[in-house]
Amino acid sequence: MEKNYVSLKLLIDTERERVLFAEAGKEFVDFLLHILALPLGTFIPLFEKQGMVPGSFGNIYESIDNLSSINCLQSKVDKETLLKAKVDISDDGGTTNNEVPLQLKMLNVASSATSMKFYKCPREDQKCDLHVASYYRTICPMCQNAMKRELSLVHPPSTQRGYVKEVVTYMVMDDLEVKPMSTTSTFTLLNKFNVKEMGALEEKVVVLGMDEGMKLIKASFQSKRVLTDVFLPTLNEEVK
């Protein structure tokens, strides 16, 4: 069965009530890096679907939706392209879907969106072949013909899916900085935060699913204590 969550091991400083870092595998780091590949407009309907208020940025999204395509927008502008951006995501070596590499179903960008397509001029001409368009029937700058010949996108083999290698264990800081995990880096971090009492440290395994993933994305825009803000309130409630 396809897994709709990933696990993280948090190291928590119980005295300061904060997450020092998370021990994470490839899937979670791929999720974080994949956020960078998503258009900002992607997040608005996702936040609203989870009952989260997107703030002022949501007003830009709503404004575009309300603007008249005839009176306000350039003829070449497709409103659907702005509101439901098409994102191509390579998953299993040739299979494309609109899900993040870690198989969280929270980020299927838009139900109507498909993988991005590219077009070239139908003429067999070396100068024309130098130009590629993402919009169907864009005018070729060399010969003025409509660029409508669809190109095939070649995906990497399944062994190269996602962004980072699977053999490495990663350390994800509270502010989402990512680095390879090692004994040296762990002790360096403990010294940085002036941790004197090892007994104050506690390990907790948490699950990142749809709700936690959306909270994490939103918190990353607002906070430098993302892991603390997302996971500690839930853990504290479980204790109570």
Tab-separated table of C-alpha atoms in Angstrom:
chain	number	residue	atom	x	y	z
A	1	MET	CA	0.000	0.000	0.000
A	2	GLU	CA	1.128	3.564	-0.688
A	3	LYS	CA	2.269	5.333	2.478
A	4	ASN	CA	0.586	8.666	3.153
A	5	TYR	CA	2.888	9.751	5.964
A	6	VAL	CA	6.521	9.800	7.047
A	7	SER	CA	8.059	9.376	10.490
A	8	LEU	CA	10.471	11.763	12.183
A	9	LYS	CA	12.506	11.334	15.356
A	10	LEU	CA	12.560	14.613	17.288
A	11	LEU	CA	15.159	15.525	19.890
A	12	ILE	CA	13.370	17.784	22.360
A	13	ASP	CA	14.872	20.041	25.019
A	14	THR	CA	12.174	19.671	27.677
A	15	GLU	CA	13.563	22.501	29.832
A	16	ARG	CA	13.387	25.084	27.052
A	17	GLU	CA	10.348	23.414	25.462
A	18	ARG	CA	11.714	23.383	21.960
A	19	VAL	CA	12.731	20.893	19.286
A	20	LEU	CA	16.496	20.952	18.753
A	21	PHE	CA	16.396	18.929	15.555
A	22	ALA	CA	14.725	16.031	13.780
A	23	GLU	CA	16.430	12.897	12.536
A	24	ALA	CA	14.949	12.345	9.091
A	25	GLY	CA	15.289	10.153	6.051
A	26	LYS	CA	15.118	10.855	2.354
A	27	GLU	CA	11.320	11.123	2.160
A	28	PHE	CA	11.003	14.060	4.557
A	29	VAL	CA	13.936	15.956	3.036
A	30	ASP	CA	12.485	15.365	-0.439
A	31	PHE	CA	9.221	16.837	0.838
A	32	LEU	CA	10.972	19.967	2.129
A	33	LEU	CA	12.928	20.481	-1.082
A	34	HIS	CA	9.855	19.867	-3.191
A	35	ILE	CA	8.120	22.822	-1.541
A	36	LEU	CA	10.636	25.043	-3.363
A	37	ALA	CA	9.471	23.650	-6.703
A	38	LEU	CA	5.824	24.536	-6.131
A	39	PRO	CA	4.358	27.839	-7.382
A	40	LEU	CA	3.131	30.067	-4.543
A	41	GLY	CA	-0.391	29.983	-5.928
A	42	THR	CA	-0.469	26.265	-5.233
A	43	PHE	CA	-0.633	26.805	-1.475
A	44	ILE	CA	-3.766	28.968	-1.333
A	45	PRO	CA	-6.369	26.281	-2.157
A	46	LEU	CA	-4.425	23.790	-0.045
A	47	PHE	CA	-4.530	26.080	3.004
A	48	GLU	CA	-8.232	26.758	2.492
A	49	LYS	CA	-8.946	23.043	2.106
A	50	GLN	CA	-7.388	22.490	5.536
A	51	GLY	CA	-9.389	25.365	7.045
A	52	MET	CA	-6.334	27.632	7.332
A	53	VAL	CA	-6.547	31.353	6.585
A	54	PRO	CA	-3.848	32.139	3.961
A	55	GLY	CA	-3.553	35.817	4.967
A	56	SER	CA	-3.164	38.722	2.551
A	57	PHE	CA	-1.545	36.549	-0.085
A	58	GLY	CA	-4.910	34.865	-0.471
A	59	ASN	CA	-6.328	38.203	-1.613
A	60	ILE	CA	-3.976	38.189	-4.617
A	61	TYR	CA	-5.208	34.719	-5.542
A	62	GLU	CA	-8.844	35.762	-5.176
A	63	SER	CA	-8.229	38.960	-7.155
A	64	ILE	CA	-6.839	37.038	-10.124
A	65	ASP	CA	-9.811	34.699	-9.973
A	66	ASN	CA	-12.189	37.693	-10.099
A	67	LEU	CA	-10.401	39.676	-12.830
A	68	SER	CA	-12.083	39.642	-16.194
A	69	SER	CA	-10.083	37.698	-18.783
A	70	ILE	CA	-11.500	39.949	-21.507
A	71	ASN	CA	-11.156	43.392	-19.926
A	72	CYS	CA	-8.117	43.048	-17.672
A	73	LEU	CA	-5.836	40.173	-18.605
A	74	GLN	CA	-3.510	39.986	-21.582
A	75	SER	CA	-4.814	37.695	-24.310
A	76	LYS	CA	-1.866	35.327	-23.844
A	77	VAL	CA	-2.534	34.961	-20.098
A	78	ASP	CA	-4.404	31.825	-19.093
A	79	LYS	CA	-6.087	32.344	-15.724
A	80	GLU	CA	-6.027	28.608	-15.030
A	81	THR	CA	-2.256	28.615	-15.485
A	82	LEU	CA	-1.898	31.211	-12.722
A	83	LEU	CA	-4.390	29.668	-10.320
A	84	LYS	CA	-3.703	25.992	-10.977
A	85	ALA	CA	-0.087	25.888	-12.030
A	86	LYS	CA	0.982	22.656	-13.672
A	87	VAL	CA	3.917	21.069	-11.934
A	88	ASP	CA	5.813	18.145	-13.377
A	89	ILE	CA	7.049	15.726	-10.733
A	90	SER	CA	9.094	12.673	-11.620
A	91	ASP	CA	8.306	9.793	-9.307
A	92	ASP	CA	9.068	6.245	-10.395
A	93	GLY	CA	11.111	6.610	-13.517
A	94	GLY	CA	8.604	7.600	-16.138
A	95	THR	CA	5.468	7.754	-14.032
A	96	THR	CA	4.306	11.297	-13.428
A	97	ASN	CA	1.675	12.409	-10.995
A	98	ASN	CA	1.060	15.524	-8.982
A	99	GLU	CA	2.271	14.154	-5.674
A	100	VAL	CA	5.413	14.857	-3.751
A	101	PRO	CA	8.161	12.216	-3.889
A	102	LEU	CA	7.451	11.101	-0.309
A	103	GLN	CA	3.960	10.019	-1.442
A	104	LEU	CA	2.058	12.421	0.784
A	105	LYS	CA	-1.237	12.955	-1.014
A	106	MET	CA	-1.618	16.430	0.463
A	107	LEU	CA	0.158	18.125	-2.427
A	108	ASN	CA	-1.585	16.917	-5.538
A	109	VAL	CA	-1.394	20.392	-6.957
A	110	ALA	CA	-4.815	20.650	-8.557
A	111	SER	CA	-7.165	17.897	-9.564
A	112	SER	CA	-7.366	19.263	-13.105
A	113	ALA	CA	-3.621	19.800	-13.470
A	114	THR	CA	-1.454	17.483	-15.534
A	115	SER	CA	2.274	17.366	-16.052
A	116	MET	CA	3.680	20.412	-17.822
A	117	LYS	CA	3.918	20.152	-21.589
A	118	PHE	CA	6.365	21.762	-23.987
A	119	TYR	CA	6.018	22.596	-27.667
A	120	LYS	CA	8.269	23.369	-30.599
A	121	CYS	CA	7.806	24.659	-34.095
A	122	PRO	CA	6.570	21.984	-36.556
A	123	ARG	CA	9.191	23.070	-39.091
A	124	GLU	CA	12.320	20.922	-39.348
A	125	ASP	CA	14.709	23.820	-39.091
A	126	GLN	CA	17.769	24.100	-36.852
A	127	LYS	CA	17.034	27.707	-35.900
A	128	CYS	CA	13.437	26.923	-35.013
A	129	ASP	CA	14.536	23.875	-32.996
A	130	LEU	CA	16.416	26.164	-30.610
A	131	HIS	CA	13.136	27.485	-29.199
A	132	VAL	CA	10.680	25.717	-26.882
A	133	ALA	CA	7.381	27.038	-25.489
A	134	SER	CA	5.218	25.953	-22.570
A	135	TYR	CA	2.071	27.396	-24.161
A	136	TYR	CA	0.372	25.623	-27.066
A	137	ARG	CA	0.439	27.631	-30.325
A	138	THR	CA	2.976	30.197	-29.118
A	139	ILE	CA	4.364	32.032	-32.154
A	140	CYS	CA	7.808	30.819	-33.184
A	141	PRO	CA	10.202	33.809	-33.101
A	142	MET	CA	12.074	32.530	-36.163
A	143	CYS	CA	9.337	31.699	-38.681
A	144	GLN	CA	6.102	33.007	-37.062
A	145	ASN	CA	4.458	29.569	-37.196
A	146	ALA	CA	2.418	28.287	-34.248
A	147	MET	CA	4.495	26.095	-31.947
A	148	LYS	CA	2.214	23.074	-31.552
A	149	ARG	CA	4.458	20.038	-31.894
A	150	GLU	CA	4.456	18.422	-28.454
A	151	LEU	CA	7.762	17.259	-27.006
A	152	SER	CA	8.285	14.212	-24.789
A	153	LEU	CA	9.821	14.790	-21.376
A	154	VAL	CA	12.394	12.149	-20.399
A	155	HIS	CA	12.326	11.196	-16.705
A	156	PRO	CA	15.235	9.903	-14.637
A	157	PRO	CA	15.393	6.209	-13.658
A	158	SER	CA	13.569	5.133	-10.500
A	159	THR	CA	16.856	4.869	-8.598
A	160	GLN	CA	17.193	8.647	-8.910
A	161	ARG	CA	13.700	9.655	-7.821
A	162	GLY	CA	13.337	12.690	-5.596
A	163	TYR	CA	16.143	15.068	-4.676
A	164	VAL	CA	18.495	13.508	-2.125
A	165	LYS	CA	20.150	10.116	-1.698
A	166	GLU	CA	18.537	7.427	0.413
A	167	VAL	CA	21.713	6.155	2.099
A	168	VAL	CA	22.177	9.350	4.117
A	169	THR	CA	20.445	10.188	7.402
A	170	TYR	CA	19.643	13.877	7.667
A	171	MET	CA	19.461	16.348	10.525
A	172	VAL	CA	16.655	18.898	10.106
A	173	MET	CA	16.904	21.913	12.395
A	174	ASP	CA	13.947	23.597	14.057
A	175	ASP	CA	14.171	26.311	11.373
A	176	LEU	CA	14.259	23.590	8.639
A	177	GLU	CA	17.960	23.907	7.843
A	178	VAL	CA	19.043	20.513	6.482
A	179	LYS	CA	22.462	18.863	6.865
A	180	PRO	CA	23.869	15.318	6.901
A	181	MET	CA	23.684	13.807	10.367
A	182	SER	CA	26.804	12.710	12.228
A	183	THR	CA	27.993	12.313	15.800
A	184	THR	CA	30.127	15.420	15.417
A	185	SER	CA	27.251	17.553	14.138
A	186	THR	CA	25.040	16.355	17.009
A	187	PHE	CA	27.544	17.332	19.708
A	188	THR	CA	28.242	20.636	17.941
A	189	LEU	CA	24.545	21.440	18.052
A	190	LEU	CA	24.222	20.524	21.735
A	191	ASN	CA	27.122	22.837	22.522
A	192	LYS	CA	25.578	25.592	20.416
A	193	PHE	CA	22.370	25.440	22.446
A	194	ASN	CA	24.349	25.147	25.690
A	195	VAL	CA	22.706	21.876	26.686
A	196	LYS	CA	24.190	20.903	30.061
A	197	GLU	CA	21.722	18.330	31.353
A	198	MET	CA	21.419	15.360	29.010
A	199	GLY	CA	18.519	14.172	31.126
A	200	ALA	CA	16.513	17.140	29.870
A	201	LEU	CA	16.650	15.753	26.336
A	202	GLU	CA	13.838	13.532	25.135
A	203	GLU	CA	13.382	11.637	21.869
A	204	LYS	CA	9.923	11.420	20.343
A	205	VAL	CA	8.868	9.759	17.096
A	206	VAL	CA	6.147	11.744	15.330
A	207	VAL	CA	4.202	11.242	12.144
A	208	LEU	CA	3.940	13.808	9.359
A	209	GLY	CA	0.677	13.344	7.515
A	210	MET	CA	-1.638	15.658	5.610
A	211	ASP	CA	-2.553	17.957	8.511
A	212	GLU	CA	0.979	18.211	9.889
A	213	GLY	CA	2.407	18.798	6.417
A	214	MET	CA	0.116	21.753	5.763
A	215	LYS	CA	0.847	23.215	9.207
A	216	LEU	CA	4.567	22.838	8.528
A	217	ILE	CA	4.329	24.659	5.191
A	218	LYS	CA	2.360	27.513	6.722
A	219	ALA	CA	4.671	27.756	9.752
A	220	SER	CA	7.718	27.896	7.474
A	221	PHE	CA	6.428	31.257	6.163
A	222	GLN	CA	5.916	32.646	9.653
A	223	SER	CA	8.369	31.149	12.122
A	224	LYS	CA	11.982	30.168	12.801
A	225	ARG	CA	10.737	27.453	15.203
A	226	VAL	CA	8.795	25.397	12.709
A	227	LEU	CA	9.187	21.907	14.192
A	228	THR	CA	8.514	23.242	17.682
A	229	ASP	CA	5.391	25.125	16.587
A	230	VAL	CA	3.964	22.190	14.617
A	231	PHE	CA	4.715	19.195	16.829
A	232	LEU	CA	5.119	20.306	20.463
A	233	PRO	CA	1.510	21.474	20.981
A	234	THR	CA	0.274	18.043	19.862
A	235	LEU	CA	2.796	16.196	22.021
A	236	ASN	CA	1.876	18.318	25.045
A	237	GLU	CA	-1.799	17.542	24.512
A	238	GLU	CA	-1.016	13.823	24.415
A	239	VAL	CA	0.773	14.113	27.776
A	240	LYS	CA	-2.238	15.851	29.333
